[in-house]
Structures are given as structure tokens and as C-alpha cells.
GROMACS .gro file of C-alpha atoms in nm:
model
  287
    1UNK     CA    1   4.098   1.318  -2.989
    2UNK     CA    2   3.752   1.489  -2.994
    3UNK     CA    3   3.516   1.424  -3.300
    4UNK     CA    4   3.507   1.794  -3.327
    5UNK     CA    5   3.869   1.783  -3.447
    6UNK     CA    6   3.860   1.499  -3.638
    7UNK     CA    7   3.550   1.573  -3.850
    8UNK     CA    8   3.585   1.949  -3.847
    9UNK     CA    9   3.580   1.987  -4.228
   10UNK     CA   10   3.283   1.747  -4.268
   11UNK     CA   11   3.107   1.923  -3.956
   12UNK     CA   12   3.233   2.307  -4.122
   13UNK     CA   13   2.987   2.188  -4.408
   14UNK     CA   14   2.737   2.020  -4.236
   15UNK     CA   15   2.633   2.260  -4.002
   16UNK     CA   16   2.789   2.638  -4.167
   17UNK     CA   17   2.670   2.826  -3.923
   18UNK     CA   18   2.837   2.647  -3.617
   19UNK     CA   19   3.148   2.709  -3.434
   20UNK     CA   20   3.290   2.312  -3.415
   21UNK     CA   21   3.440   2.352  -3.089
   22UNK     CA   22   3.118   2.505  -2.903
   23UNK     CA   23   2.910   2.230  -3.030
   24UNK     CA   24   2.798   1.954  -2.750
   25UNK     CA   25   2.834   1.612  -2.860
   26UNK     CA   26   2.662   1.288  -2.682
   27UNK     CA   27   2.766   0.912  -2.690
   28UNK     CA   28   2.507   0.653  -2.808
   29UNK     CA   29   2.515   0.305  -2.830
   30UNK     CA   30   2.558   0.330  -3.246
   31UNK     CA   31   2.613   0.712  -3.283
   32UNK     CA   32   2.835   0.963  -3.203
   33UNK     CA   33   2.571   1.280  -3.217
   34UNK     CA   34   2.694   1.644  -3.287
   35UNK     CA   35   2.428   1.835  -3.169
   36UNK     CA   36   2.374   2.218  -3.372
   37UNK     CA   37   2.142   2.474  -3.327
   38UNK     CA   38   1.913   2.384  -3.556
   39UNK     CA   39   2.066   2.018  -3.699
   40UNK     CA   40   2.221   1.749  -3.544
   41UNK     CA   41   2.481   1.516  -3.703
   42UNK     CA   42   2.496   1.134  -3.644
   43UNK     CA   43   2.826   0.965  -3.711
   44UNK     CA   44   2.812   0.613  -3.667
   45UNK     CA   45   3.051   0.396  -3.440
   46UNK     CA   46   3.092   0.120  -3.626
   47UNK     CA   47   3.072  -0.006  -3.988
   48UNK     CA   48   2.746  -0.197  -3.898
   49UNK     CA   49   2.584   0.118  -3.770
   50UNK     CA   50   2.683   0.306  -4.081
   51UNK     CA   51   2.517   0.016  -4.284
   52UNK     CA   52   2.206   0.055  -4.092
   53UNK     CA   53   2.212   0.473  -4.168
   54UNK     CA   54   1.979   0.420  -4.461
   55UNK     CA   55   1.720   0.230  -4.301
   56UNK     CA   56   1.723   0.458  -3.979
   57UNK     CA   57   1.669   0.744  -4.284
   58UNK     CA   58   1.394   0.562  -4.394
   59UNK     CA   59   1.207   0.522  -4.052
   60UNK     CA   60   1.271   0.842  -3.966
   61UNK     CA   61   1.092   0.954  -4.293
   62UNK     CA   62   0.754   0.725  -4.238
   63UNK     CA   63   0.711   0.842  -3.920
   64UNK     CA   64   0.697   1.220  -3.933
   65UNK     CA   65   0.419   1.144  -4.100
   66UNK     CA   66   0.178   0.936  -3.861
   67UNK     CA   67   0.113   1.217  -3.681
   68UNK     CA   68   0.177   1.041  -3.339
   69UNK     CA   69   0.124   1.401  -3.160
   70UNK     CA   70   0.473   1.430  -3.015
   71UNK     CA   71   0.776   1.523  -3.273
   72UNK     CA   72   1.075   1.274  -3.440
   73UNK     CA   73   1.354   1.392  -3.611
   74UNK     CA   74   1.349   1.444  -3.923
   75UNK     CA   75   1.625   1.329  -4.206
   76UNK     CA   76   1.754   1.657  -4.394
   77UNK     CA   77   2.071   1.476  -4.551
   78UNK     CA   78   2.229   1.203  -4.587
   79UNK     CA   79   2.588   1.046  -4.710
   80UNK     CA   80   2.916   1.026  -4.768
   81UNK     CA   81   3.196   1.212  -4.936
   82UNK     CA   82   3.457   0.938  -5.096
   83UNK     CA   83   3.823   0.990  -5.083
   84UNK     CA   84   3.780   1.264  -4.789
   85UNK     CA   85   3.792   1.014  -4.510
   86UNK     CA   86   3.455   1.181  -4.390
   87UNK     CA   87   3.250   0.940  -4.166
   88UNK     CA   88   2.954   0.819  -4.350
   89UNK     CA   89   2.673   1.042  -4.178
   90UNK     CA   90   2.282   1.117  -4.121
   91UNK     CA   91   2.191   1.492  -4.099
   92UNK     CA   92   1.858   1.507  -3.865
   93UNK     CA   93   1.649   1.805  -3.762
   94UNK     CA   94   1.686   1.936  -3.397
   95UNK     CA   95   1.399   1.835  -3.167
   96UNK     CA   96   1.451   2.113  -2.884
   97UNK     CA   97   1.459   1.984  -2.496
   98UNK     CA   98   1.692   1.798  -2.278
   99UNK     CA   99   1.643   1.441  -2.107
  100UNK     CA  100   1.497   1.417  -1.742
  101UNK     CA  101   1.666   1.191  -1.532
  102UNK     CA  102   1.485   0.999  -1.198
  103UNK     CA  103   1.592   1.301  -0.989
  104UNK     CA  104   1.327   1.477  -1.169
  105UNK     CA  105   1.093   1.287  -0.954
  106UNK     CA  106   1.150   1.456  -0.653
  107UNK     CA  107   0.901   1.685  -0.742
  108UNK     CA  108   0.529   1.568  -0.695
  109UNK     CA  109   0.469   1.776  -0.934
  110UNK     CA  110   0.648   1.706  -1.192
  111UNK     CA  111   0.616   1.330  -1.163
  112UNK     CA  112   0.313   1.389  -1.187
  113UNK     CA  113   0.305   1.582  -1.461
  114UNK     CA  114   0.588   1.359  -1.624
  115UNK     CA  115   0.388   1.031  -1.578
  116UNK     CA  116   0.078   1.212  -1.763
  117UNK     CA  117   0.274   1.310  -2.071
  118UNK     CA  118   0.459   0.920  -2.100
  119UNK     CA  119   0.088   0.770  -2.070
  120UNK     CA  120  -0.029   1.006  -2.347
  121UNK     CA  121   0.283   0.871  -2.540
  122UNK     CA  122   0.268   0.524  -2.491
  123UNK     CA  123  -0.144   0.547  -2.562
  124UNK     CA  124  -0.043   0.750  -2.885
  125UNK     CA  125   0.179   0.442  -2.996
  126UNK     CA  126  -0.081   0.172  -2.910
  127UNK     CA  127  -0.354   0.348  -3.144
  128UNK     CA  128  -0.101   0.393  -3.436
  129UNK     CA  129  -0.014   0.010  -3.379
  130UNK     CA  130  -0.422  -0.047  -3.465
  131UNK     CA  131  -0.374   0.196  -3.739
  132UNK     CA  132  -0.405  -0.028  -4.088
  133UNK     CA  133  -0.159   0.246  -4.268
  134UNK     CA  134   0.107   0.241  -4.013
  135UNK     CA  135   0.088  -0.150  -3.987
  136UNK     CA  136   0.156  -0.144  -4.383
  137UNK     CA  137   0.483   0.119  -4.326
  138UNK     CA  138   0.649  -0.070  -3.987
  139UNK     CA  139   0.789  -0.398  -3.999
  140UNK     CA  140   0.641  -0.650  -3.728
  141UNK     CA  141   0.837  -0.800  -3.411
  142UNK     CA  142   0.930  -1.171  -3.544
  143UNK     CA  143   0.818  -1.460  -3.424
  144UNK     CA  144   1.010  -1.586  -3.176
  145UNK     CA  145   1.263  -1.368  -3.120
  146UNK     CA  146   1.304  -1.366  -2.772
  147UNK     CA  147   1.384  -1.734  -2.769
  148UNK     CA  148   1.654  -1.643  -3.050
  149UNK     CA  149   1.774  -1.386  -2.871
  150UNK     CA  150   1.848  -1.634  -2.591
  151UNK     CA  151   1.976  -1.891  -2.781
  152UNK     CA  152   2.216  -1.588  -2.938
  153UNK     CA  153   2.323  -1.476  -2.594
  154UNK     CA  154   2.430  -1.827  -2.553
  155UNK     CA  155   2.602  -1.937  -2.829
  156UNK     CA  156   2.781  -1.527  -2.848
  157UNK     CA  157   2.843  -1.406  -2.503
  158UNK     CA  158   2.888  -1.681  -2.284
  159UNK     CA  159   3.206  -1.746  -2.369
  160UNK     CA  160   3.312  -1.409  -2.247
  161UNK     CA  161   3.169  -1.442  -1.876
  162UNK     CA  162   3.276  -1.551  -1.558
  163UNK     CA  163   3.085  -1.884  -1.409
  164UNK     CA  164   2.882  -1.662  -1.173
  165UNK     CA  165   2.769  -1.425  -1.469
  166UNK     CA  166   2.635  -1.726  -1.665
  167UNK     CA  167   2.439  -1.846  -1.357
  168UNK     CA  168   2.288  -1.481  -1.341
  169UNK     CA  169   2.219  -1.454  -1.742
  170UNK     CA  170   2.039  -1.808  -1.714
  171UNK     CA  171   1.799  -1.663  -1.418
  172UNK     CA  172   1.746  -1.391  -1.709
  173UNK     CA  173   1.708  -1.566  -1.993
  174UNK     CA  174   1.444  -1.830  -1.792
  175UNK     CA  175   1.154  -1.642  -1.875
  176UNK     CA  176   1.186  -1.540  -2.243
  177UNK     CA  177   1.068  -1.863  -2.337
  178UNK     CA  178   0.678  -1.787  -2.197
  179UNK     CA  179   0.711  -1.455  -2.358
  180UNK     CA  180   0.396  -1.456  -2.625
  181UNK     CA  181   0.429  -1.326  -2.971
  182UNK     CA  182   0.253  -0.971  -2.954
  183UNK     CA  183   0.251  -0.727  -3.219
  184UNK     CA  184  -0.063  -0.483  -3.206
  185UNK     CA  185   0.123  -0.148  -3.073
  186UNK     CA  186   0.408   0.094  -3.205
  187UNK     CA  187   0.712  -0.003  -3.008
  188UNK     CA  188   0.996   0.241  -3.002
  189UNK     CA  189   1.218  -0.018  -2.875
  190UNK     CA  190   1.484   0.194  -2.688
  191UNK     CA  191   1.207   0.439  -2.501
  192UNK     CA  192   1.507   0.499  -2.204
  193UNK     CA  193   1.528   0.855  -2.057
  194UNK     CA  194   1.799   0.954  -2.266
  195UNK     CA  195   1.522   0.922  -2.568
  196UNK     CA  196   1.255   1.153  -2.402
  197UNK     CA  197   1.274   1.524  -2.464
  198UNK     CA  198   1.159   1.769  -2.221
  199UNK     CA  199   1.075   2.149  -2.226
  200UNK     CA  200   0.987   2.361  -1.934
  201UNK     CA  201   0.709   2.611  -1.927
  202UNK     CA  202   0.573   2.744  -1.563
  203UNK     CA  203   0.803   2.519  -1.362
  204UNK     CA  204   0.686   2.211  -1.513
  205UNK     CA  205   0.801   1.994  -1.811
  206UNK     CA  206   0.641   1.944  -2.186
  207UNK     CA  207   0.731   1.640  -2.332
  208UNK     CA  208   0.939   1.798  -2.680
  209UNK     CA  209   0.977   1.462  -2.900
  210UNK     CA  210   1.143   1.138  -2.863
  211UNK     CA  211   1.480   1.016  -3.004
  212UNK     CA  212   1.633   0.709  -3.130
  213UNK     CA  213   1.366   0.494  -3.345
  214UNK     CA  214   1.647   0.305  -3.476
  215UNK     CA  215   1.466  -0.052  -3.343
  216UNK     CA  216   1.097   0.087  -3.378
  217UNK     CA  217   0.819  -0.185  -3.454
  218UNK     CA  218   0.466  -0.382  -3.437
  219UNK     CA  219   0.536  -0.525  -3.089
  220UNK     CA  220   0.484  -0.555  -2.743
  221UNK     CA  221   0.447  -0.231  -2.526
  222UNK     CA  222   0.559  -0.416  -2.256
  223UNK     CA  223   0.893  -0.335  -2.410
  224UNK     CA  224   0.865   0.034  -2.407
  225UNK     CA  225   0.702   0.043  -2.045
  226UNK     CA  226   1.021  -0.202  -1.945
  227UNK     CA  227   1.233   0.117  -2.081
  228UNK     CA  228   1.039   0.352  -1.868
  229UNK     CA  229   1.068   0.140  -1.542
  230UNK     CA  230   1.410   0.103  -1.569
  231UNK     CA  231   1.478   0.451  -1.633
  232UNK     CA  232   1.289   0.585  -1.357
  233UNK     CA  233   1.209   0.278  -1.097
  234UNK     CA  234   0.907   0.064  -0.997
  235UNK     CA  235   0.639   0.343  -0.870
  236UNK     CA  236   0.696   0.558  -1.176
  237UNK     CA  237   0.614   0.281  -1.401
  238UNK     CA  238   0.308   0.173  -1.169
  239UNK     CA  239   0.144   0.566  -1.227
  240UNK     CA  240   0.195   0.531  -1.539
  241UNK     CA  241   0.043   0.178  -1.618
  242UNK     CA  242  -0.261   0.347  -1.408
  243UNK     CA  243  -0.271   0.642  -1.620
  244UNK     CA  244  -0.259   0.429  -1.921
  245UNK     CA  245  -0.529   0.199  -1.839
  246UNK     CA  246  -0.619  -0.182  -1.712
  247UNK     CA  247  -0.297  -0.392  -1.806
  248UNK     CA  248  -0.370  -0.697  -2.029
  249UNK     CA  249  -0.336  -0.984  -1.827
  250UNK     CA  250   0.045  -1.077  -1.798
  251UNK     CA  251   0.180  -0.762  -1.885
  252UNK     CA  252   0.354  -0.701  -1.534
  253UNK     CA  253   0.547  -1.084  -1.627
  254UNK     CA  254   0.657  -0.965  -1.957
  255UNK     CA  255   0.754  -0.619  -1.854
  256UNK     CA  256   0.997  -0.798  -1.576
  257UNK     CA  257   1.090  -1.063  -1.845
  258UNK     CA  258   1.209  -0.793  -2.072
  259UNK     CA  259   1.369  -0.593  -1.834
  260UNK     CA  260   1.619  -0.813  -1.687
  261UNK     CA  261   1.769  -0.854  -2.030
  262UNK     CA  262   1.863  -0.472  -2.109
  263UNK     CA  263   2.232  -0.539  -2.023
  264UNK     CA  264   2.216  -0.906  -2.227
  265UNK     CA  265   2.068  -0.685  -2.532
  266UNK     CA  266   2.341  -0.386  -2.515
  267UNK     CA  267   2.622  -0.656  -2.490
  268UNK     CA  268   2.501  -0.882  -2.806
  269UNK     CA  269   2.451  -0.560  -3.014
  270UNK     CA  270   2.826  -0.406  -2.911
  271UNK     CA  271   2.930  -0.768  -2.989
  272UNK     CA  272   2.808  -0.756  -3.331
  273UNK     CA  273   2.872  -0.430  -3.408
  274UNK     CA  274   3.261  -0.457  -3.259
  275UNK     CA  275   3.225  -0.181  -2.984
  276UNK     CA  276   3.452  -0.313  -2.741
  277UNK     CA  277   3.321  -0.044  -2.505
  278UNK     CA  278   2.982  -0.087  -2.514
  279UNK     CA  279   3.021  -0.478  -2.457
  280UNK     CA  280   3.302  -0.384  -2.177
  281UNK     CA  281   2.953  -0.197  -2.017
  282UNK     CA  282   2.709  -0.407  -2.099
  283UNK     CA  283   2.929  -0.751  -1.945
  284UNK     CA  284   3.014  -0.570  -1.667
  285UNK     CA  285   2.799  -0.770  -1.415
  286UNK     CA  286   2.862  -1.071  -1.607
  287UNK     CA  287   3.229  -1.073  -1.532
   0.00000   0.00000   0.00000
């Protein structure tokens, strides 16, 4: 049954002036979004993403005001109405634009353009990450947490694959353990397409905001430029890295590193969290 049925009364009030069945409504890894005209409305998918709402609140709050030259959303409301059965929920602002997928890239263009506006990002992140203010708001990448998170994958997942997906999560996990401990940039953490808003003016796009900081911190951009290579291929990423500047040495091994472990990272999340679908997705090669 659609969430627009089964949260109508808690969507009526939420968003007034909205029609519940016109409203479009997107799957995310945590959320279920309803997205308004001017609001959107997060529902969480599990209890442990409902736990996390007032953090993601929080985050949402510091960073509308770093002036990072791009927009977040905003948190308007937040809560829960006992005895209802309303889903626990996070009322954010509406950042106009839809995502652009690889297809996009057709265009010289506009992957041109496209590649410009995802350099200006990434450089806007790395200069808040030096930013002494921003340091003292965001909380810092720990120590060693890509060795945890292999040791986790381990100990959590691979009882659930097949003999040939543990050969192939071992060839991913390998190189975690060189990964150094880096923590001088903003890091979004989940900079996929689906998190990158676009507007278009004269035939070409306007980057419009970015989505989804629930997993932003002091890290490595190698992380967020491991996003944007997987969500548009291997050349895209290379303009970009130009655009951006002279890589640090090693950044091309940690952006690989990271990358091959997108699928390991959904899966231990939706294992944790008890979304049998996400983990069904993200163990589907490991099966």
C-alpha cells in the first residue's frame, strides 16, 4: 500500500496545501521522502533511521550556515504524534531541481558544464574542511575505520554469501588496510547522483543544492570523488580531478579502494538497520 495512503492524515497536516495522492515520493536507503511543493517529508524505514532523525536535524541545521555556496535543506519540523500511529518524521525545506543521471553526458556540453559545477563543489567542501569553525561543528572520520569496517563486513555479512562472493569481498576489502587516516576536507559521504540537484537555464544545467548529509564529516575527499566516479564512470571523474586541481599523491589508490566497497557499505548498513531489501540489493553480487 502506498505511503500516501497510509500516512495521509500525518501528510494532510504536514504539508496543508498538498493533494496526498499527486505528491511524488522517492525511495532512499533510510527514508521514504514525500516530496511537496515547497516541503518535503522524510519518514524513516526503520527504527534505527528514526533514531538517527535528530542528529540528521542537527546537521542539517549547522550547515545552512557555512555558507558552502550551493544550498542544503533545511529542518522546518520535526517529531512525532503519540498514540496516532504517525511515523516519527523530519519536515525539510524543498531544494528545487532534479538528479542528472550519466546519460546527461552525452552532451559535450553539458559534461562539461556538469564537471565545472562538481569541481566548484568538491573545492567548496575542501576549504570549509580548513575552516577552524566548521572543524569545531563536524565530527571527524575515526581512526581506523576502514579496517573496522572490514573486520565488520566479516564478522556480519559473510555468513550470508555464497563462497564465490566472499572471494570477491576479500579482493575488496584487501586494500582498506593501506587506506591513511585523512580528515582535512568536508565529506558529504553519500555525494551519488541521486544527491546532486540540477536546474536548467539556456540548455544547460545549474547545480540547485545537494541532498542527503546524513554521513557528512572531516574526511577524505577521496570518498566523495569515489561517489562521483561511480555515478558517472572513469572519464567524468578524471575532468573533474583536472578541474579540481593536482591530486595528492595516492588519491587515485584510495578513490579505487573506496569504491569497490559501495555495495559492502549499503549491505552492512541495511543489515543493521533490518532492511531486508536494501541488503537483498546490496548482496546481490555476493550471492
Amino acid at each position: 500500500m502506498s505511503i500516501r495512503t497510509t500516512q495521509r492524515v500525518l501528510l494532510r497536516r504536514l504539508l496543508p496545501d498538498e493533494e496526498p495522492d499527486g505528491l511524488e515520493v522517492r525511495q532512499g536507503q533510510f527514508h521514504t521522502v514525500v516530496i511537496g511543493s515547497e516541503r518535503v517529508v522524510c519518514l524513516p524505514r526503520t527504527r534505527a533511521a528514526a533514531a538517527r532523525l535528530p542528529r540528521r536535524a542537527a546537521t542539517l541545521a549547522a550547515l545552512a550556515g557555512l555558507g558552502l555556496g550551493f544550498r542544503t535543506p533545511e529542518p522546518l519540523l520535526q517529531g512525532r504524534t503519540h498514540g496516532t500511529g504517525e511515523e516519527p518524521f523530519l519536515v525539510l525545506s524543498r531544494i528545487p531541481g532534479e538528479p542528472l543521471g550519466a546519460d546527461a553526458l552525452s552532451d559535450a556540453r553539458v559534461a562539461g558544464t556538469m564537471a565545472a559545477q562538481y569541481a566548484t563543489l568538491l573545492s567548496a567542501l575542501a576549504r570549509a574542511g580548513a575552516d577552524e569553525s566548521v572543524r569545531a561543528l563536524l565530527p571527524r572520520a575515526a581512526e581506523g575505520r576502514w579496517c573496522r569496517f572490514a573486520e565488520d563486513v566479516r564478522e556480519e555479512l559473510f555468513p550470508l554469501m555464497a563462497d564465490s562472493g566472499l572471494r570477491r569481498a576479500e579482493r575488496e576489502l584487501l586494500p582498506l588496510g593501506g587506506l591513511p587516516h585523512v580528515t582535512r576536507a568536508v565529506v558529504h559521504g553519500d555525494l551519488g547522483a541521486e544527491n546532486v540537484l540540477w536546474e536548467w537555464r539556456d540548455g544547460l544545467p545549474h547545480l540547485s543544492g545537494v541532498l542527503d548529509w546524513d554521513d557528512v564529516t572531516l574526511g577524505d575527499p577521496a570518498e566523495d570523488l569515489a561517489a562521483v566516479g561511480a555515478g558517472y564512470g572513469p572519464e567524468f571523474l578524471e575532468r573533474v580531478l583536472a578541474l579540481v586541481g593536482p591530486p595528492d599523491q595516492g588519491l587515485h589508490t584510495r578513490i579505487a579502494a573506496i569504491q569497490g566497497t559501495f555495495a559492502l557499505q549499503q549491505a552492512l548498513y541495511a543489515f543493521r538497520d533490518g532492511d531486508e531489501e536494501e541488503l537483498a540489493d546490496g548482496l546481490a553480487g555476493y550471492r
